[in-house]
Short mmCIF file of C-alpha atoms in Angstrom, two decimals:
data_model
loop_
_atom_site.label_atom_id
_atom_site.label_comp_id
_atom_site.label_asym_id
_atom_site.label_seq_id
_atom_site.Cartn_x
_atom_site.Cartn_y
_atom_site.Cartn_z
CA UNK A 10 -25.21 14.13 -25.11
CA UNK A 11 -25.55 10.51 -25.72
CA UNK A 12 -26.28 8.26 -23.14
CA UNK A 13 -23.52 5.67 -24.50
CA UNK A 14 -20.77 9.21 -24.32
CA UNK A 15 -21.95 9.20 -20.79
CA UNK A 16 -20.97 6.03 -19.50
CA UNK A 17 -17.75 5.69 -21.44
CA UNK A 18 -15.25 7.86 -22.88
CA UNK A 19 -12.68 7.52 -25.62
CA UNK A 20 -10.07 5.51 -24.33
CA UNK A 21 -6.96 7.33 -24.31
CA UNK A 22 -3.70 5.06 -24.85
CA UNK A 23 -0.47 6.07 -23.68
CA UNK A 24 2.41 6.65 -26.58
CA UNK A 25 4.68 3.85 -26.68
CA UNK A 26 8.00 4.38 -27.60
CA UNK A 27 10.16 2.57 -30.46
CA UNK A 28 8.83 2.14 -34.10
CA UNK A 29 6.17 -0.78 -33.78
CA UNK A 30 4.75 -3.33 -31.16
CA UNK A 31 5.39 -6.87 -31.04
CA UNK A 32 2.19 -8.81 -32.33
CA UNK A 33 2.22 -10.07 -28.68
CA UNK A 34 2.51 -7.43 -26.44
CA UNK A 35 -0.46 -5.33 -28.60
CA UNK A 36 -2.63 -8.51 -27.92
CA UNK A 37 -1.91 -7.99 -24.40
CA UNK A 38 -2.49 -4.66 -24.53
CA UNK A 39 -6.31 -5.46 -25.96
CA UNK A 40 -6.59 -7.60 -23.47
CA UNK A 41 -5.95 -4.82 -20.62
CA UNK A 42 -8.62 -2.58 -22.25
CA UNK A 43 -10.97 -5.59 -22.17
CA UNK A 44 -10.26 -6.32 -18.50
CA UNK A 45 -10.52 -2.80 -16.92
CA UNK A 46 -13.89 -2.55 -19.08
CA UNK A 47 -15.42 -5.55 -17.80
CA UNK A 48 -14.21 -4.64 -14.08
CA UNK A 49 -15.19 -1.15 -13.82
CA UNK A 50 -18.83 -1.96 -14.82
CA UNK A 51 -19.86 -1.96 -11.15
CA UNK A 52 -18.92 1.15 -10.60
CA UNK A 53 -20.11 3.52 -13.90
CA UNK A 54 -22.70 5.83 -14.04
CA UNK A 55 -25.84 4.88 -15.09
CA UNK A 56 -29.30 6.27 -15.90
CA UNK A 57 -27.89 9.98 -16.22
CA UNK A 58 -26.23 9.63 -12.41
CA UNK A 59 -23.31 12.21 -11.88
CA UNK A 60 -19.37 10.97 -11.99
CA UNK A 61 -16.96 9.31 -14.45
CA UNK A 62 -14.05 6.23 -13.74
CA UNK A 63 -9.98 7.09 -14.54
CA UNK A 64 -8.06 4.09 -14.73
CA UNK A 65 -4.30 4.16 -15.42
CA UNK A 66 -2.60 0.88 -15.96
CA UNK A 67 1.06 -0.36 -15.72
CA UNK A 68 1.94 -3.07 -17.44
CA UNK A 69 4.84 -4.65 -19.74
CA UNK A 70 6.98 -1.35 -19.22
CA UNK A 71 3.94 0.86 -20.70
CA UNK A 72 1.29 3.07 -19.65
CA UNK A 73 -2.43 2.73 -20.96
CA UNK A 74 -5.35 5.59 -19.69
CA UNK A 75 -8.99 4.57 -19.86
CA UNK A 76 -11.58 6.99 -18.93
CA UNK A 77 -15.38 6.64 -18.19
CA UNK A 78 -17.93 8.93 -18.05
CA UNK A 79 -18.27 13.04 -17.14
CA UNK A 80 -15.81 14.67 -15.16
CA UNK A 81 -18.69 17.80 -14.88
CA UNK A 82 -22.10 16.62 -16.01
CA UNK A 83 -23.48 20.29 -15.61
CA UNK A 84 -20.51 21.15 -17.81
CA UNK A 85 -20.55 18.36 -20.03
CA UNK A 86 -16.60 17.71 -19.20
CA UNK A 87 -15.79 14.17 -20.04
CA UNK A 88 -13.18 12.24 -17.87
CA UNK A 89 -10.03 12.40 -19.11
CA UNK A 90 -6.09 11.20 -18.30
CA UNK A 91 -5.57 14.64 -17.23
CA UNK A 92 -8.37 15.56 -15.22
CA UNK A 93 -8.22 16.54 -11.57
CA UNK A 94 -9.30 14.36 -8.77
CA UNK A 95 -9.27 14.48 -5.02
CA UNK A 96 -7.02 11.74 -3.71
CA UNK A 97 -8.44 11.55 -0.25
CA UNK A 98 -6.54 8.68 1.74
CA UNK A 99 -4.38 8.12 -1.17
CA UNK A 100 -2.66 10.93 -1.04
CA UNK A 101 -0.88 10.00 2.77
CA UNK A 102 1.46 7.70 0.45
CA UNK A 103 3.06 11.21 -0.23
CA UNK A 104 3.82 11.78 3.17
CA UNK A 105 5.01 8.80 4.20
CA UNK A 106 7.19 8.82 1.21
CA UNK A 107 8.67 11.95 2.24
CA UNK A 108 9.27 10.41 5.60
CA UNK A 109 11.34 7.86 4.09
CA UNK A 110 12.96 9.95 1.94
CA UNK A 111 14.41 11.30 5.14
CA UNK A 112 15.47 8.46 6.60
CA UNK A 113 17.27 7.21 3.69
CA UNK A 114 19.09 10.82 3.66
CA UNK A 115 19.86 10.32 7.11
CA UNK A 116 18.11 13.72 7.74
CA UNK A 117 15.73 11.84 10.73
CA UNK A 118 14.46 8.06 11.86
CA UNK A 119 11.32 6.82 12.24
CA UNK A 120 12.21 6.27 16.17
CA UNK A 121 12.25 9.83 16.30
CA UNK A 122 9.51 10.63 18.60
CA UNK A 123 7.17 13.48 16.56
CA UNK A 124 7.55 15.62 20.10
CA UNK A 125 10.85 16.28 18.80
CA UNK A 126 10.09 18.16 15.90
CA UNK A 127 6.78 19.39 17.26
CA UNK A 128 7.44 21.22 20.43
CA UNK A 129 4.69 22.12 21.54
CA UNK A 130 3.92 18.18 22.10
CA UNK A 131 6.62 18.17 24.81
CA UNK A 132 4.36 19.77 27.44
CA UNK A 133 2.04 16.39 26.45
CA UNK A 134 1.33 13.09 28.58
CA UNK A 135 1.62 10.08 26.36
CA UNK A 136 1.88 11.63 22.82
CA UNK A 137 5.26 12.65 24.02
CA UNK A 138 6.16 8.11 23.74
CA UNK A 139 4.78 8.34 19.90
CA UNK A 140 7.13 7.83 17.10
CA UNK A 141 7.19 9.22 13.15
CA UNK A 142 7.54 5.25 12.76
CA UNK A 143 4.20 4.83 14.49
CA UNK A 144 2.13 7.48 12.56
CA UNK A 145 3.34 6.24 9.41
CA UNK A 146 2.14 3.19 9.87
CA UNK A 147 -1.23 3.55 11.93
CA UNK A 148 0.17 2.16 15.30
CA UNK A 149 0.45 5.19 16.75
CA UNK A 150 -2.87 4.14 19.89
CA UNK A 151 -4.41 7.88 17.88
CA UNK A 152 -7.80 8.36 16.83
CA UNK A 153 -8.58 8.63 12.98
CA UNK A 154 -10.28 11.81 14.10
CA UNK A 155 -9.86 14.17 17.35
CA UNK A 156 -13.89 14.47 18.13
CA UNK A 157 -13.87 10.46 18.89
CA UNK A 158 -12.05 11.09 21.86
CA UNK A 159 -13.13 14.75 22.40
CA UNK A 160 -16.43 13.57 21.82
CA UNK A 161 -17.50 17.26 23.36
CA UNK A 162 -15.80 18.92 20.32
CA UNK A 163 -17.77 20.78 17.73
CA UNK A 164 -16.72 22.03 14.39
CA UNK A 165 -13.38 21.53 12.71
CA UNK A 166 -9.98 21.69 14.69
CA UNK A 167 -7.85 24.75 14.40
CA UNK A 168 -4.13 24.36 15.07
CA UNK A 169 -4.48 25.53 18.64
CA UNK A 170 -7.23 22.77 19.29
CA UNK A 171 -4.92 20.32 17.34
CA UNK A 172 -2.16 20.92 20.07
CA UNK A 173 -4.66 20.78 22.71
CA UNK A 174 -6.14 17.71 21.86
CA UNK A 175 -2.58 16.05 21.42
CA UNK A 176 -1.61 17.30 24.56
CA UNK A 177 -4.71 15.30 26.79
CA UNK A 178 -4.52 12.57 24.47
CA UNK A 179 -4.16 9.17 26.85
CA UNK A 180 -3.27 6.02 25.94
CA UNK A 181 -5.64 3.20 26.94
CA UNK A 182 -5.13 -0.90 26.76
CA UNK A 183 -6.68 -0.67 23.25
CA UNK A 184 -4.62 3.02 22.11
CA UNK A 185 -0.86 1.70 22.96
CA UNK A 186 1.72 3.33 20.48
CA UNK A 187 2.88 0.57 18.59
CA UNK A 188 0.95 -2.28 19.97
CA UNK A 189 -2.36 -2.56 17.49
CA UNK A 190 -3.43 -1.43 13.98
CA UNK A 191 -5.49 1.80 14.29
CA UNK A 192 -6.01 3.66 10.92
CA UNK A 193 -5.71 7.30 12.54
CA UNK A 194 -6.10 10.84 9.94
CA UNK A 195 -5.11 12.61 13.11
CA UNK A 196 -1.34 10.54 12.93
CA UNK A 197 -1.29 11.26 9.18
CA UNK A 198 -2.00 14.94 9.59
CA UNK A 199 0.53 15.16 12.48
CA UNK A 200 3.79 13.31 10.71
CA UNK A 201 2.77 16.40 7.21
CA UNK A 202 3.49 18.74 10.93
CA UNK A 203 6.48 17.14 11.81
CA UNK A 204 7.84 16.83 8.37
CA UNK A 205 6.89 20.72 8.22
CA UNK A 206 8.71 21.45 10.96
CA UNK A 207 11.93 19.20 10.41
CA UNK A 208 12.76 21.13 7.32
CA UNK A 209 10.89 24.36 8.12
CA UNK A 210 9.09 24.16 5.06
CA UNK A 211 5.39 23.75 4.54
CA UNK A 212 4.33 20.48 3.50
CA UNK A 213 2.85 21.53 -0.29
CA UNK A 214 6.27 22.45 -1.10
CA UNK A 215 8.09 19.62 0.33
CA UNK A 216 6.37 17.30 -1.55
CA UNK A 217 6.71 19.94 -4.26
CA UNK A 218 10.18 20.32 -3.65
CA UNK A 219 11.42 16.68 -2.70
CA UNK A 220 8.77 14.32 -4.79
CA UNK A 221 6.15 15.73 -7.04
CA UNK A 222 8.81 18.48 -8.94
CA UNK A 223 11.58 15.86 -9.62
CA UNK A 224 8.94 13.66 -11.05
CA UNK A 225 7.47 15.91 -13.10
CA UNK A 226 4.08 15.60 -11.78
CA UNK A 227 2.51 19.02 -12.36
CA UNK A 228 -0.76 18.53 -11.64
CA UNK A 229 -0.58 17.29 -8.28
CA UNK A 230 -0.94 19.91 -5.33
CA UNK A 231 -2.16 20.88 -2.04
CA UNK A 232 -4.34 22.60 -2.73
CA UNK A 233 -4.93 22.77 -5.79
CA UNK A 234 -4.09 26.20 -7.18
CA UNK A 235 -6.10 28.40 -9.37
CA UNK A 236 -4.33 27.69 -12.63
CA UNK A 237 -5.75 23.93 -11.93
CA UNK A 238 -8.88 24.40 -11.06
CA UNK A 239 -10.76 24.23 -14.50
CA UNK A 240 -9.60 20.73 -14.52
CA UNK A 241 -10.71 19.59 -11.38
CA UNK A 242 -13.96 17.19 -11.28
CA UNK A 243 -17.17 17.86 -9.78
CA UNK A 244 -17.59 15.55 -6.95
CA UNK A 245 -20.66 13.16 -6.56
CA UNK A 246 -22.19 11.28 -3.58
CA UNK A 247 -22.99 7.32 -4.21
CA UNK A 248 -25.90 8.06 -5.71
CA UNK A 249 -24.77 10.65 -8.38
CA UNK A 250 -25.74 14.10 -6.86
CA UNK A 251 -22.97 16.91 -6.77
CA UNK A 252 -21.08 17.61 -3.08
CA UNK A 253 -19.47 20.25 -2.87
CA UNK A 254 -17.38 22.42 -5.77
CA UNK A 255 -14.68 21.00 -7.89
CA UNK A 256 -11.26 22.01 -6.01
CA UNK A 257 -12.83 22.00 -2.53
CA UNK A 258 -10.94 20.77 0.43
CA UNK A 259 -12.98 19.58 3.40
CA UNK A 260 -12.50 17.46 6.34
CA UNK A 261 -11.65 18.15 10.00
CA UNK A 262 -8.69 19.88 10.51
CA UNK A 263 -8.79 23.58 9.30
CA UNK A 264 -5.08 25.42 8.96
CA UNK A 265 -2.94 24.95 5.64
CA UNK A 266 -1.71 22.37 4.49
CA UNK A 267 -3.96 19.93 6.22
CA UNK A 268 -6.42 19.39 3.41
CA UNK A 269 -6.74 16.88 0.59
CA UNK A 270 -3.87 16.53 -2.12
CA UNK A 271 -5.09 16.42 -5.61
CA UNK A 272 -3.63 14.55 -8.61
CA UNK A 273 -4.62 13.54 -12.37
CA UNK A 274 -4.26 10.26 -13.58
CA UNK A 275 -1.30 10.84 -15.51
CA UNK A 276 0.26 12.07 -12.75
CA UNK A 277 -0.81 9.10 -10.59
CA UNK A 278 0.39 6.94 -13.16
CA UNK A 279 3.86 8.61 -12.89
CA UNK A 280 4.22 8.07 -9.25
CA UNK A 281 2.34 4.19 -9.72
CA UNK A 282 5.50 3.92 -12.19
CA UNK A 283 8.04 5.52 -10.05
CA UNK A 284 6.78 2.96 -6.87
CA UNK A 285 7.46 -0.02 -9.40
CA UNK A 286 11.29 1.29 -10.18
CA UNK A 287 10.86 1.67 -13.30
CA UNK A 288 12.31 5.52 -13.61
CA UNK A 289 16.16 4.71 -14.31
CA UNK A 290 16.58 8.22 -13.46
CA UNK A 291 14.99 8.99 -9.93
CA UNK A 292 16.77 5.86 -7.95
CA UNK A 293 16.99 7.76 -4.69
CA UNK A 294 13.37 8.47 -4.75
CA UNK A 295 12.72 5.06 -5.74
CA UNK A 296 14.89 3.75 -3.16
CA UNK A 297 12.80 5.78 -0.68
CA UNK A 298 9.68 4.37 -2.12
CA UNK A 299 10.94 1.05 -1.41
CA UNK A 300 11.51 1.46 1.98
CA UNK A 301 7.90 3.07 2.46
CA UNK A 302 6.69 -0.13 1.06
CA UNK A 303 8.47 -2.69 3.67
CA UNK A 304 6.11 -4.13 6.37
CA UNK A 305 6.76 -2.85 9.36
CA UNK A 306 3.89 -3.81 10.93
CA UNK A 307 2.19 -7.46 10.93
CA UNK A 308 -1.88 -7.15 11.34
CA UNK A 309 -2.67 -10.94 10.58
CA UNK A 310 -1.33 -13.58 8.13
CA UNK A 311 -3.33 -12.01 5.43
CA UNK A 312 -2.08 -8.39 5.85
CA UNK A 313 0.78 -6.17 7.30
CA UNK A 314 1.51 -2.35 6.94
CA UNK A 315 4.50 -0.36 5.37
CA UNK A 316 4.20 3.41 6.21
CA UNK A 317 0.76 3.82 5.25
CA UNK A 318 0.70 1.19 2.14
CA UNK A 319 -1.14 -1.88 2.88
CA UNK A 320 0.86 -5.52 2.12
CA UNK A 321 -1.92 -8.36 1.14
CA UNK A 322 -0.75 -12.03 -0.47
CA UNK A 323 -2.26 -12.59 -4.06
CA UNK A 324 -1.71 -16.18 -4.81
CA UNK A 325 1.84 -16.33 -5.87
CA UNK A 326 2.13 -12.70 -5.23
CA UNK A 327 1.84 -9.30 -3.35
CA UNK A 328 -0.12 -6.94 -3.74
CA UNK A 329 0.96 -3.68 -1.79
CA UNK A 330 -1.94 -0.87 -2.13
CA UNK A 331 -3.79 1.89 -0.77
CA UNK A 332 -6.84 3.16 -1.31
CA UNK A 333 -8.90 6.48 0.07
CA UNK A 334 -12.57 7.71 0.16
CA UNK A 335 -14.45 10.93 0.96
CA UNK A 336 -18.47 11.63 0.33
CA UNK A 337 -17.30 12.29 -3.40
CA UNK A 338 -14.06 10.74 -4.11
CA UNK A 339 -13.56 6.76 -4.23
CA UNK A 340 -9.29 6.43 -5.02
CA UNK A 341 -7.10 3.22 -5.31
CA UNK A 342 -3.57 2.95 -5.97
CA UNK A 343 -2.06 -0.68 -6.11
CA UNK A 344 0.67 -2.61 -7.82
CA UNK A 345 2.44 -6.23 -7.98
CA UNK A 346 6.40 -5.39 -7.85
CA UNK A 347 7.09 -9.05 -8.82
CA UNK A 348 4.63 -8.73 -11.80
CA UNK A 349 5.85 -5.49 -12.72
CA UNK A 350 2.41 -3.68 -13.22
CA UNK A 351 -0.40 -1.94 -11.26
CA UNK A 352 -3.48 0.33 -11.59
CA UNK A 353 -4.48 3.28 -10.48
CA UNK A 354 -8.69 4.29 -10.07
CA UNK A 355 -9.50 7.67 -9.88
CA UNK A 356 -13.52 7.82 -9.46
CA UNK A 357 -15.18 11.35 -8.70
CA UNK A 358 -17.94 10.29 -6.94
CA UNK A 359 -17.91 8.54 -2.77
CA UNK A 360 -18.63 5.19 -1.51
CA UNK A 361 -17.31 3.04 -4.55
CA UNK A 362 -15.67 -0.23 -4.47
CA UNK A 363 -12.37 1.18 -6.06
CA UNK A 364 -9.95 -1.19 -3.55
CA UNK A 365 -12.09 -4.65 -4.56
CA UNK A 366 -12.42 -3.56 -8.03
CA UNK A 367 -8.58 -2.47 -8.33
CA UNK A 368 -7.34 -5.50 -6.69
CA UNK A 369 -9.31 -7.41 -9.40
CA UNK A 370 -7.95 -5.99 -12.22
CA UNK A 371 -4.38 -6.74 -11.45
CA UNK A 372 -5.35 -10.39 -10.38
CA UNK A 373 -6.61 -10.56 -14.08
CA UNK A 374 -4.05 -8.94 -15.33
CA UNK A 375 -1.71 -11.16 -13.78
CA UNK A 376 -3.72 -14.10 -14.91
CA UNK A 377 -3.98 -15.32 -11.37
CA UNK A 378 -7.52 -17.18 -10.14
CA UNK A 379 -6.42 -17.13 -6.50
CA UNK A 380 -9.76 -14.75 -4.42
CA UNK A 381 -8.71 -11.33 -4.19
CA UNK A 382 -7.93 -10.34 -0.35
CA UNK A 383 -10.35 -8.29 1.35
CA UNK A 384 -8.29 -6.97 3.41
CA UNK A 385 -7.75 -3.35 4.52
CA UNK A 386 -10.41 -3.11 2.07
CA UNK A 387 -13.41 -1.31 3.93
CA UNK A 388 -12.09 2.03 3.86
CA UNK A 389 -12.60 4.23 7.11
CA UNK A 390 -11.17 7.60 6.19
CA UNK A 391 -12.91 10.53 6.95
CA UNK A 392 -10.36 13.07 5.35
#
């Protein structure tokens, strides 16, 4: 295969409806390609190195798909709008959604302490003072994983260790629930429990059920089933060598459900869409998106936290994002409300500077000079 088919892909462009575009808006739309082009650079394969770039745009009430490089180099499977990537961190958005979903339903608050739905945190010290609110939003005093307090720990943590772990957990000057900004997995993985147990349903098919059915988003799962597997990407490391096997879950916590959501970038695009209001038709899960979105939480004057999306100032503007990272997944989701558009990166290979990269593509597209915010930026998952 070419080298040239290597580091770029056909560009796929989302249909538009109604009979013709207005000289204008198909300028602008040559402009997007231009702009996501010259941004994604950085981060493209070169010199036969594993992995591929999906970047979904929003913008001027339309969709546009650009895709870089191989999905599977061994397999010669180019990137396309519809191939399968792990979210990683990205994919908490879903959760938290879900947990505003309920809230707006009346169906639970987010001063609900998560002892209440997860009994077997009731026998606990302080995890019993913890809130859904605080999980949500990283201020819960948790680790982001168990084994850097249980530092003895070794090997992944089974449900029964989970519990344990929760149970000892103290808080400390620097762990207070709801005093600092701690990104925690552990809180993340504990609210998908406590949604779990709230509606005695397992978390793939509440967010099947409540968010990614209604929206027609049908390949997004956890995990990802076998009917979706042959479009899942291969996985690279920064340096372009395969990790693991397309469709693999990893990370530390080992029952089901606690894994890694996948999505395509069409799909992503649909929820990137649905976050923005712009699906007439889905206004209560819209409106629950919304509240997900409000800061609850102020960091510093530069940046403040919804329930799990990050709020940073863009000149005249706000940005409100998140992004995710494993060994071999780099994932950004972000969007301007008041502009009306956002992208979505999708890149199957770790340690790439999807958050900077995203955040400068809607700057440009929003024709605003102002320095990108760093913030939130360095990504410390470990999914």
């Amino acid at each position: 295969m070419k080298s040239q088919t290597l580091i770029r892909t056909n560009v796929v462009m989302a249909t538009v409806m109604g009979a013709l575009l207005a000289a204008g808006s198909v300028q602008a739309q040559v402009n997007v390609e231009h702009i996501v082009g010259q941004k994604v650079q950085p981060i493209l394969p070169k010199n036969g190195e594993g992995g591929g770039v999906a970047v979904a745009v929003r913008m001027d009430g339309k969709t546009s798909f650009f895709n870089y490089g191989m999905a599977d180099n061994a397999q010669s499977r180019s990137v396309t709008a519809d191939s399968i990537f792990n979210l990683g961190s990205v994919g908490k958005v879903f959760a938290t959604t879900l947990l505003a979903q309920a809230v707006k339903q009346g169906e639970l608050s987010l001063n609900d302490p998560v002892a209440k739905y997860v009994t077997e945190l009731q026998r606990g010290g302080d995890i019993r003072r913890i809130t859904l609110g605080q999980l949500a939003s990283h201020t819960s005093g948790l680790p982001d994983v168990p084994g850097q307090y249980e530092h003895w720990h070794r090997g992944k943590y089974t449900w029964p260790d989970f519990v344990r772990f929760l149970n000892s957990w103290k808080a400390d000057p620097k762990h207070e629930p709801g005093k600092q900004y701690l990104y925690s997995d552990t809180a993340m993985v504990l609210l998908r429990i406590a949604l779990q147990r709230r509606f005695n349903t397992p978390f793939a098919a509440l967010m099947h059920q409540r968010l990614t059915g209604p929206l027609g988003m049908t390949s997004t799962a956890l995990p990802l089933p076998r009917d979706l597997l042959g479009r899942a990407v291969q996985g690279y490391g920064s340096t372009g060598r395969p990790i693991g096997r397309p469709g693999m879950e990893g990370g530390t916590f080992q029952w089901p459900g606690s894994g890694q959501i996948y999505s395509s970038p069409r799909d992503m695009a649909t929820f990137l869409v649905a976050n923005l209001g712009e699906l007439s038709d889905h206004r209560p899960i819209e409106n629950a998106m919304a509240l997900a979105q409000q800061p609850v939480f102020t960091v510093g004057p530069r940046f403040k936290l919804g329930l799990a999306w990050q709020n940073v100032p863009a000149g005249n503007f706000t940005i409100i994002d998140k992004n995710g990272g494993l060994p071999n997944t780099s994932t950004y989701i972000g969007f301007a409300p008041q502009r009306k558009l956002g992208v979505v990166i999708l890149v199957n290979r770790g340690q790439q500077h999807a958050t900077g990269i995203g955040r400068q593509i809607i700057h440009a597209l929003a024709q605003d000079q102002s320095e990108p915010s760093s913030e939130g930026e360095p990504n410390p998952d470990n999914d």
